[in-house]
PDB file of C-alpha atoms in Angstrom:
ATOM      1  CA  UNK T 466     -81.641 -12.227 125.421  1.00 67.00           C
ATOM      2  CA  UNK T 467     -83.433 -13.287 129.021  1.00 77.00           C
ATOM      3  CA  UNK T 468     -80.932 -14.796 132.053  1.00 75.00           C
ATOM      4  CA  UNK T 469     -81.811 -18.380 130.620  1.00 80.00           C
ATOM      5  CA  UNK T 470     -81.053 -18.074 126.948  1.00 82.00           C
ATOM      6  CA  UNK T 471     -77.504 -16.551 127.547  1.00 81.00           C
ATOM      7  CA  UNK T 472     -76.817 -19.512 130.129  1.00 82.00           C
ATOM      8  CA  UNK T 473     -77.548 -21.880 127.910  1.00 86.00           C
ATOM      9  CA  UNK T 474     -75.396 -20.100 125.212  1.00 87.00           C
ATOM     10  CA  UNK T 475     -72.941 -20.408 127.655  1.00 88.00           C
ATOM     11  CA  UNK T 476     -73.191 -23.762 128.408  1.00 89.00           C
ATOM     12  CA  UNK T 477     -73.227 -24.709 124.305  1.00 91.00           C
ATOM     13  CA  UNK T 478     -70.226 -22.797 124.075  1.00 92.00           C
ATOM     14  CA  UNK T 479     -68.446 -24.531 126.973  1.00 92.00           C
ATOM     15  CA  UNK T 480     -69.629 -27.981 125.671  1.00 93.00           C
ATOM     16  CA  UNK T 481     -68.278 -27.142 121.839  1.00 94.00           C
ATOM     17  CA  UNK T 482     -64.453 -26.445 123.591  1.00 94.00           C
ATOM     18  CA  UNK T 483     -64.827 -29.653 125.258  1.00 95.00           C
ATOM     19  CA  UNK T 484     -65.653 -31.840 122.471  1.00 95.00           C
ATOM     20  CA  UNK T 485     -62.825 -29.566 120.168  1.00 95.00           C
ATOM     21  CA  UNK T 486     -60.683 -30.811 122.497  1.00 96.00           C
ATOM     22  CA  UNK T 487     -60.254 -34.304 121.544  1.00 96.00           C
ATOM     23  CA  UNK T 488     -58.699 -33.288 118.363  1.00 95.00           C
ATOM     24  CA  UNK T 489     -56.644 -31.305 119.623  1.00 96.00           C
ATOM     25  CA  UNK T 490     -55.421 -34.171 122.111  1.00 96.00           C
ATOM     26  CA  UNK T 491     -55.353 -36.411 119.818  1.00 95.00           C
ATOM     27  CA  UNK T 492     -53.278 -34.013 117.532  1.00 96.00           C
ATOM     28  CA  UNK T 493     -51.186 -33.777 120.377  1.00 94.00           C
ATOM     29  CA  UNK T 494     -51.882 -29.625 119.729  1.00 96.00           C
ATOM     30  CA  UNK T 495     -52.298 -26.485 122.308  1.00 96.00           C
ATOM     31  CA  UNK T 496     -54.657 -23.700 122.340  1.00 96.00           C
ATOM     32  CA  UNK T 497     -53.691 -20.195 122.621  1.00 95.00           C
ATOM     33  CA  UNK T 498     -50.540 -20.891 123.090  1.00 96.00           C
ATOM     34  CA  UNK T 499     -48.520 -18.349 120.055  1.00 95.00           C
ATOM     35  CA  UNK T 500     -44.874 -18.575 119.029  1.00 94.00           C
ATOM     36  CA  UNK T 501     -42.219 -17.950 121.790  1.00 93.00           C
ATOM     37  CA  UNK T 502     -44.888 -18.157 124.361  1.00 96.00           C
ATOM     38  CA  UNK T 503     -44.223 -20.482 127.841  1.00 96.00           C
ATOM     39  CA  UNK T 504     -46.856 -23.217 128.364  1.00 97.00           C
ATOM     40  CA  UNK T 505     -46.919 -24.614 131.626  1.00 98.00           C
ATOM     41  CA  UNK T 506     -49.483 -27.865 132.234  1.00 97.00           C
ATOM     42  CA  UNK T 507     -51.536 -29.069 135.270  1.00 97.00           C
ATOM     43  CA  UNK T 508     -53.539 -32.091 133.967  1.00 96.00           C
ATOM     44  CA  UNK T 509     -51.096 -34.802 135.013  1.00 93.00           C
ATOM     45  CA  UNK T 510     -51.918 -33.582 138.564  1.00 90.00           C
ATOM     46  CA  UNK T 511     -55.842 -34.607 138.006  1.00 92.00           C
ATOM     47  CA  UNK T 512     -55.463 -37.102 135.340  1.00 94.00           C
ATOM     48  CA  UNK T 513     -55.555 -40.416 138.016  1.00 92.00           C
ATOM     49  CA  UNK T 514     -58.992 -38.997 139.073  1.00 92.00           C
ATOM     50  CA  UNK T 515     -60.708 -38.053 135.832  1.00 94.00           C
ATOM     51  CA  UNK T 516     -59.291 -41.528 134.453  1.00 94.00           C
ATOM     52  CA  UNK T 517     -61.001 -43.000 137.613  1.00 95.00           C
ATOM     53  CA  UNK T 518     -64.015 -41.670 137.382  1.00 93.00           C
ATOM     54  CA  UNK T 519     -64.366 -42.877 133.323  1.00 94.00           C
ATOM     55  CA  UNK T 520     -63.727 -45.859 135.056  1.00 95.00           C
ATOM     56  CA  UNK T 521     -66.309 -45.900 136.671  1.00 93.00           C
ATOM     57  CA  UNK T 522     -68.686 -44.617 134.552  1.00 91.00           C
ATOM     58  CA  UNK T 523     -68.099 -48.025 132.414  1.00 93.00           C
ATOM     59  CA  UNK T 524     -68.937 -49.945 135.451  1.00 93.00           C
ATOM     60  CA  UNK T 525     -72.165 -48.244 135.643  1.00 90.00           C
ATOM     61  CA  UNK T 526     -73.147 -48.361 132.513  1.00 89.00           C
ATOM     62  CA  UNK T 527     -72.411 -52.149 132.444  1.00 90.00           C
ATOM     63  CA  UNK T 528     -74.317 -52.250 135.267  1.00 91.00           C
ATOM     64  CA  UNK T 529     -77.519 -50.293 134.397  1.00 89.00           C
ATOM     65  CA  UNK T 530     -77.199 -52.288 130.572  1.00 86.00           C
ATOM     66  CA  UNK T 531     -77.662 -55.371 133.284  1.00 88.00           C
ATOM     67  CA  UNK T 532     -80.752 -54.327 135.085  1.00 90.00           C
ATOM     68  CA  UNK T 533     -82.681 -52.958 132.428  1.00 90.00           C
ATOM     69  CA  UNK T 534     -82.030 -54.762 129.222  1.00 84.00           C
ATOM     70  CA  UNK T 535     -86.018 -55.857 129.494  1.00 86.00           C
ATOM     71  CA  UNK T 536     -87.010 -52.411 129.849  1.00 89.00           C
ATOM     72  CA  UNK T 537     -85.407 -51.384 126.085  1.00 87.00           C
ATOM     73  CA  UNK T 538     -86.846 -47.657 125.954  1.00 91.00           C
ATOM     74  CA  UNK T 539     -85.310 -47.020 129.571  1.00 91.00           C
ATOM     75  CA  UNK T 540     -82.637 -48.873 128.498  1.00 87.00           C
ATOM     76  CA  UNK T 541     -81.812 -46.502 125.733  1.00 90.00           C
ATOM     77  CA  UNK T 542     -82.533 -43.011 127.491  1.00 92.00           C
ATOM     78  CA  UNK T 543     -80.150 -44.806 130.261  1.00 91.00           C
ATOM     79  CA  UNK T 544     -77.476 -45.623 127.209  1.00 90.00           C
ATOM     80  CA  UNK T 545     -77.432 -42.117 126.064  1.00 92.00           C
ATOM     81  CA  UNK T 546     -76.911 -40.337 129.170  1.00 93.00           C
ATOM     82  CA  UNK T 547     -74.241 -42.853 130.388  1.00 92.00           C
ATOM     83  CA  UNK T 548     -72.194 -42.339 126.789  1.00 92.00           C
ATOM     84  CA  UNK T 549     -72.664 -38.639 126.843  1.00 94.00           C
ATOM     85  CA  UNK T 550     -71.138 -38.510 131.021  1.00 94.00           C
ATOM     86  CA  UNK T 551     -68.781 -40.313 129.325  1.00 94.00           C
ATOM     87  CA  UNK T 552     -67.351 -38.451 126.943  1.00 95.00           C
ATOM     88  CA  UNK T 553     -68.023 -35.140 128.875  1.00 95.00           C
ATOM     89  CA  UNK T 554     -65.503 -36.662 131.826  1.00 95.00           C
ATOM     90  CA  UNK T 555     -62.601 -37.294 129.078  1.00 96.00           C
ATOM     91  CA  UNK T 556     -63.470 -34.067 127.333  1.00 96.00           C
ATOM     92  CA  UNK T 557     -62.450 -32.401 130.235  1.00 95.00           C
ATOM     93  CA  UNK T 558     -60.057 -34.149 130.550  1.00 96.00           C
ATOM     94  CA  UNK T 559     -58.577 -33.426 127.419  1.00 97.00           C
ATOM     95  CA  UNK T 560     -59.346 -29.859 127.343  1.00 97.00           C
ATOM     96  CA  UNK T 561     -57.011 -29.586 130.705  1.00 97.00           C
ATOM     97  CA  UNK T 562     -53.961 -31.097 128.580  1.00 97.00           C
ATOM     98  CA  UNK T 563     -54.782 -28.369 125.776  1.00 97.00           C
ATOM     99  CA  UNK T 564     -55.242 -25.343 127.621  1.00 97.00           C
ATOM    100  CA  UNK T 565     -52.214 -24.611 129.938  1.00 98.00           C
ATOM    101  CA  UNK T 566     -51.576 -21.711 131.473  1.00 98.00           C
ATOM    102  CA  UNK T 567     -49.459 -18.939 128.838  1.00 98.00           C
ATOM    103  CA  UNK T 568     -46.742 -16.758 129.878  1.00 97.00           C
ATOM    104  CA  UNK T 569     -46.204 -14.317 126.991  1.00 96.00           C
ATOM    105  CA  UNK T 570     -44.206 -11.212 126.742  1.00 93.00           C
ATOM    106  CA  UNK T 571     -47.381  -8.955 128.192  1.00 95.00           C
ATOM    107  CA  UNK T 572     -49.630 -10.999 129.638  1.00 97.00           C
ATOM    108  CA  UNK T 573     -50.246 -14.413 131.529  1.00 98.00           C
ATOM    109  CA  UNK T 574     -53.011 -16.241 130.774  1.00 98.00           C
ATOM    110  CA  UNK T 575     -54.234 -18.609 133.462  1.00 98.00           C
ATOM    111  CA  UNK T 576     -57.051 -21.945 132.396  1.00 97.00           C
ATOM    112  CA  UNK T 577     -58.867 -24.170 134.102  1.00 96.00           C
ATOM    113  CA  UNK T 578     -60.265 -26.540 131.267  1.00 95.00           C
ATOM    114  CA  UNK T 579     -62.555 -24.886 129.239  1.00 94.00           C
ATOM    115  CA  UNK T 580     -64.120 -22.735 131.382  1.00 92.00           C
ATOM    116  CA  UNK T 581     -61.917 -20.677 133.109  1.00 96.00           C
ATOM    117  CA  UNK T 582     -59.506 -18.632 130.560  1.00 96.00           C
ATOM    118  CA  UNK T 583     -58.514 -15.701 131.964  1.00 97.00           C
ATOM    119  CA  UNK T 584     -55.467 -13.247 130.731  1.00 97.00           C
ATOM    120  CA  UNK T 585     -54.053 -10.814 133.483  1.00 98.00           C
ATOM    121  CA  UNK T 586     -51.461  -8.265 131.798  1.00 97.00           C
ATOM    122  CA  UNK T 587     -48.172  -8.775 133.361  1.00 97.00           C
ATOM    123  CA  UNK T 588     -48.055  -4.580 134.028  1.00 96.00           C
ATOM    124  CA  UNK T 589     -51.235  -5.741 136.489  1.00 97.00           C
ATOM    125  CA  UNK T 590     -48.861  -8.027 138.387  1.00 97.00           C
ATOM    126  CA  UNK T 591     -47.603  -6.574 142.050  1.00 96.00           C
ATOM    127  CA  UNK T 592     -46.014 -10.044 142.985  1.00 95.00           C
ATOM    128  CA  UNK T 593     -45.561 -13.215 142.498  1.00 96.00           C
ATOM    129  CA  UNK T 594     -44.802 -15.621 145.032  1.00 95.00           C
ATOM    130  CA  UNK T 595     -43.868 -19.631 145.069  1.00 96.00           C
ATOM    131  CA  UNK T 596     -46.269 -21.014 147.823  1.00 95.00           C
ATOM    132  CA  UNK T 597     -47.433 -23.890 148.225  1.00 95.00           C
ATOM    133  CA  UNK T 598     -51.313 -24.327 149.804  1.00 94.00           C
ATOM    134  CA  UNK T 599     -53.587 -26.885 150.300  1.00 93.00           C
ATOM    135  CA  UNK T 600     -56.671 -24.754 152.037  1.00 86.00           C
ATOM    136  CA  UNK T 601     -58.721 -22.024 149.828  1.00 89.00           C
ATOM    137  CA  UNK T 602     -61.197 -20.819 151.395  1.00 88.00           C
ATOM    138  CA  UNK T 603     -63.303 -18.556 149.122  1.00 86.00           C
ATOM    139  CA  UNK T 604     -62.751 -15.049 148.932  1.00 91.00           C
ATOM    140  CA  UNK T 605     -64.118 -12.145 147.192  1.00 94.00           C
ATOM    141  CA  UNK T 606     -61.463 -11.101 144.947  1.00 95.00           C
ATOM    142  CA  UNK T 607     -59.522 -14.385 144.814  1.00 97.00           C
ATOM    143  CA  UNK T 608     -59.511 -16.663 141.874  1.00 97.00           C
ATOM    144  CA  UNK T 609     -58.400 -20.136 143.191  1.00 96.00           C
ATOM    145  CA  UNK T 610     -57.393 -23.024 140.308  1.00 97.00           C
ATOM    146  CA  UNK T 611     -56.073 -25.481 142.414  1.00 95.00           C
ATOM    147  CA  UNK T 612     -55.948 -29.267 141.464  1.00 95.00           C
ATOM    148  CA  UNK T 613     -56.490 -31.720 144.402  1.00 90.00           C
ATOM    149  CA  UNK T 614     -56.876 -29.223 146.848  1.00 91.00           C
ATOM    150  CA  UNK T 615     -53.833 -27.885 145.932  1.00 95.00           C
ATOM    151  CA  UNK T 616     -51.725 -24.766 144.392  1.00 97.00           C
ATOM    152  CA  UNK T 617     -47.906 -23.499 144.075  1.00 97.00           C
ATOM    153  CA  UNK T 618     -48.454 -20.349 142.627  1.00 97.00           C
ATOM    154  CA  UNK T 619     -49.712 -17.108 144.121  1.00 97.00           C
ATOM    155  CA  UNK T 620     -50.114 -13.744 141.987  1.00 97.00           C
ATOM    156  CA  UNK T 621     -50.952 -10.332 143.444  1.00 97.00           C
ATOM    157  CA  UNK T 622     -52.278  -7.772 140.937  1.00 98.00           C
ATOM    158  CA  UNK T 623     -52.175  -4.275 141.347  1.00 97.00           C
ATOM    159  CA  UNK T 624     -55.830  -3.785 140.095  1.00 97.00           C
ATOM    160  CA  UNK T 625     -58.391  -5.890 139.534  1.00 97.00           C
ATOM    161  CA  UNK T 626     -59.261  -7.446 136.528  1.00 98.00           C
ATOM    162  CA  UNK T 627     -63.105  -8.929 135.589  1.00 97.00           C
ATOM    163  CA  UNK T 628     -63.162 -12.730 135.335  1.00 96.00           C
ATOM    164  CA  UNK T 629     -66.751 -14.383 134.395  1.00 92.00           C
ATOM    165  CA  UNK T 630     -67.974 -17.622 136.331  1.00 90.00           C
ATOM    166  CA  UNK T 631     -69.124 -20.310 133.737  1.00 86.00           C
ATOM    167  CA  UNK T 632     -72.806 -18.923 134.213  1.00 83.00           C
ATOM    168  CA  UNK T 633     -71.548 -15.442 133.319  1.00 85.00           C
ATOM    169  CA  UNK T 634     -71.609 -13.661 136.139  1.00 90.00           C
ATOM    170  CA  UNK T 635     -68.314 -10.966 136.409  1.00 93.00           C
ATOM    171  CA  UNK T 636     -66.131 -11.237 139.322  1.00 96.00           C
ATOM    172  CA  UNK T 637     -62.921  -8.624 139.871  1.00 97.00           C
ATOM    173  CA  UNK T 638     -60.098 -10.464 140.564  1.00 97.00           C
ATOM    174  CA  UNK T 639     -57.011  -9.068 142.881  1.00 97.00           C
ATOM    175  CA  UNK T 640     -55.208 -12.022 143.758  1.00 97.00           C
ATOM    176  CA  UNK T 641     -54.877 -15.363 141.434  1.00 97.00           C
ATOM    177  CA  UNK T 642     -53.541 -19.118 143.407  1.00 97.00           C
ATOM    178  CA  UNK T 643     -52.929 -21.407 140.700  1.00 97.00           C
ATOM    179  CA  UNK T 644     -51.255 -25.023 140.347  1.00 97.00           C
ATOM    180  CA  UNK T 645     -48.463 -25.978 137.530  1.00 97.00           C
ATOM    181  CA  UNK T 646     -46.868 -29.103 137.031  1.00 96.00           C
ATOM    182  CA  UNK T 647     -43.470 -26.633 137.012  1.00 96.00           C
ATOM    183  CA  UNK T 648     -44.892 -24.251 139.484  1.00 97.00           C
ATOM    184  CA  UNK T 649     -40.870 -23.361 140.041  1.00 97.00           C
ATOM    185  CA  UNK T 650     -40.239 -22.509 136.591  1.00 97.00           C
ATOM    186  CA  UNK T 651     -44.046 -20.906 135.575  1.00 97.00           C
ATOM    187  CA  UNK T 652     -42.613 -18.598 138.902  1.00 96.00           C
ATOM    188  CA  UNK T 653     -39.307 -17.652 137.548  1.00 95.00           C
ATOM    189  CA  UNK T 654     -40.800 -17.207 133.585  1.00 95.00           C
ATOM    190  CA  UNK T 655     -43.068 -14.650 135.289  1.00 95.00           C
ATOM    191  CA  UNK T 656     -40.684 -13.143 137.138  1.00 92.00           C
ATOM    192  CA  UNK T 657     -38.204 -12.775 133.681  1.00 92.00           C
ATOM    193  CA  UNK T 658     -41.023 -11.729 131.691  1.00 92.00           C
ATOM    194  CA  UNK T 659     -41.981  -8.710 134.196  1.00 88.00           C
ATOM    195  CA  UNK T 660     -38.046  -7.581 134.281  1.00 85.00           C
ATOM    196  CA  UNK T 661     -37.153  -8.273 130.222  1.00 73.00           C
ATOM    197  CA  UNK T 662     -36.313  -4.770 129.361  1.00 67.00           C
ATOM    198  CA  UNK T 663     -39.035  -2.740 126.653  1.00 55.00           C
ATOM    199  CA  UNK T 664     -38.018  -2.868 123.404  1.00 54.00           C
ATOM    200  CA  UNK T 665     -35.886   0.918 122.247  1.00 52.00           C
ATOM    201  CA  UNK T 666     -38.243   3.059 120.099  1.00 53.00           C
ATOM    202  CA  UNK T 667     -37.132   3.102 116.464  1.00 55.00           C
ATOM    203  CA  UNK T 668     -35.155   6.245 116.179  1.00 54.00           C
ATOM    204  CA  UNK T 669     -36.658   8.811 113.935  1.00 52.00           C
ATOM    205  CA  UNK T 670     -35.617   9.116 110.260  1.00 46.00           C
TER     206      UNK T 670
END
């Protein structure tokens, strides 16, 4: 498969979790996110924006329906396009609401929409650290999911693990800053989950 087949693959496949989304909204349901697991949420923290920009997106559309409704095939290709920004900007939207980040008993799985998904076993973590920042400056190494500039949570790992960019290109990953809506408790759940004593072995019969 050449460079530009798999990144429009790629792109397909990010498109089809957007637009799966909306049910799940709607449904009012989570992804990925199993029995007993912790889900911790960081839409509400971009939700003002995204709602803004649909905003305007109506206003443009409005506006462009305005200036070329004597021009009917432009007007159309114009139509199209507008509708489909449209429902890409609340299909992100919704995919942030449905794909929190997931503390489980081994792993923590950190999201970004639908196109940043990326599980980190919790034996990988070194530390984890409440920490407010509002400056990321790009770093090999360093994933950074802030929202508005901003993030609360700051994980060290003790090795790397690979993380793809949405055009597929593999980045190791040392150190993770992410934001939560309960970047306090998503913290402390981390910190319980790496101390929770293993499970005895079943004694032999």
């Amino acid at each position: 498969m050449s460079a530009l087949a798999r990144t429009l693959t790629r792109a397909l496949r990010h498109e089809a979790r957007v637009l799966t989304s909306y049910g799940m909204w709607v449904t009012r349901r989570r992804h990925g996110v199993p029995a007993g697991a912790s889900a911790f949420g960081y839409a509400r923290g971009q939700a003002v924006m995204m709602y803004a920009f649909a905003f305007v997106c109506v206003v443009e559309s409005l506006g462009m329906w305005a200036l070329l409704k004597d021009h009917p095939v432009l007007h159309r290709v114009v139509l199209v396009l507008d509708v489909y920004t449209l429902v890409m900007v609340l299909g992100l939207h919704a995919a942030s609401v449905t794909r929190p980040h997931v503390v489980t008993a081994d792993a923590l799985r950190v999201r970004r929409g639908a196109h940043v998904d990326l599980r980190i076993p919790l034996e990988l973590i070194a530390e984890v650290r409440r920490e407010n920042r509002f400056t990321h400056t790009p770093r090999d190494g360093e994933l950074n999911l802030d929202v508005g500039s901003q993030t609360g949570v700051t994980v060290e790992l003790t090795s790397p693990v690979r993380h793809f960019t949405f055009l597929g290109r593999p980045k190791d990953i040392r150190l993770v800053r992410l934001y939560a809506e309960e970047a306090d408790e998503l913290a402390r759940a981390l910190t319980r989950a790496r101390t929770a004593p293993s499970p005895a072995p079943d004694r032999p019969a």
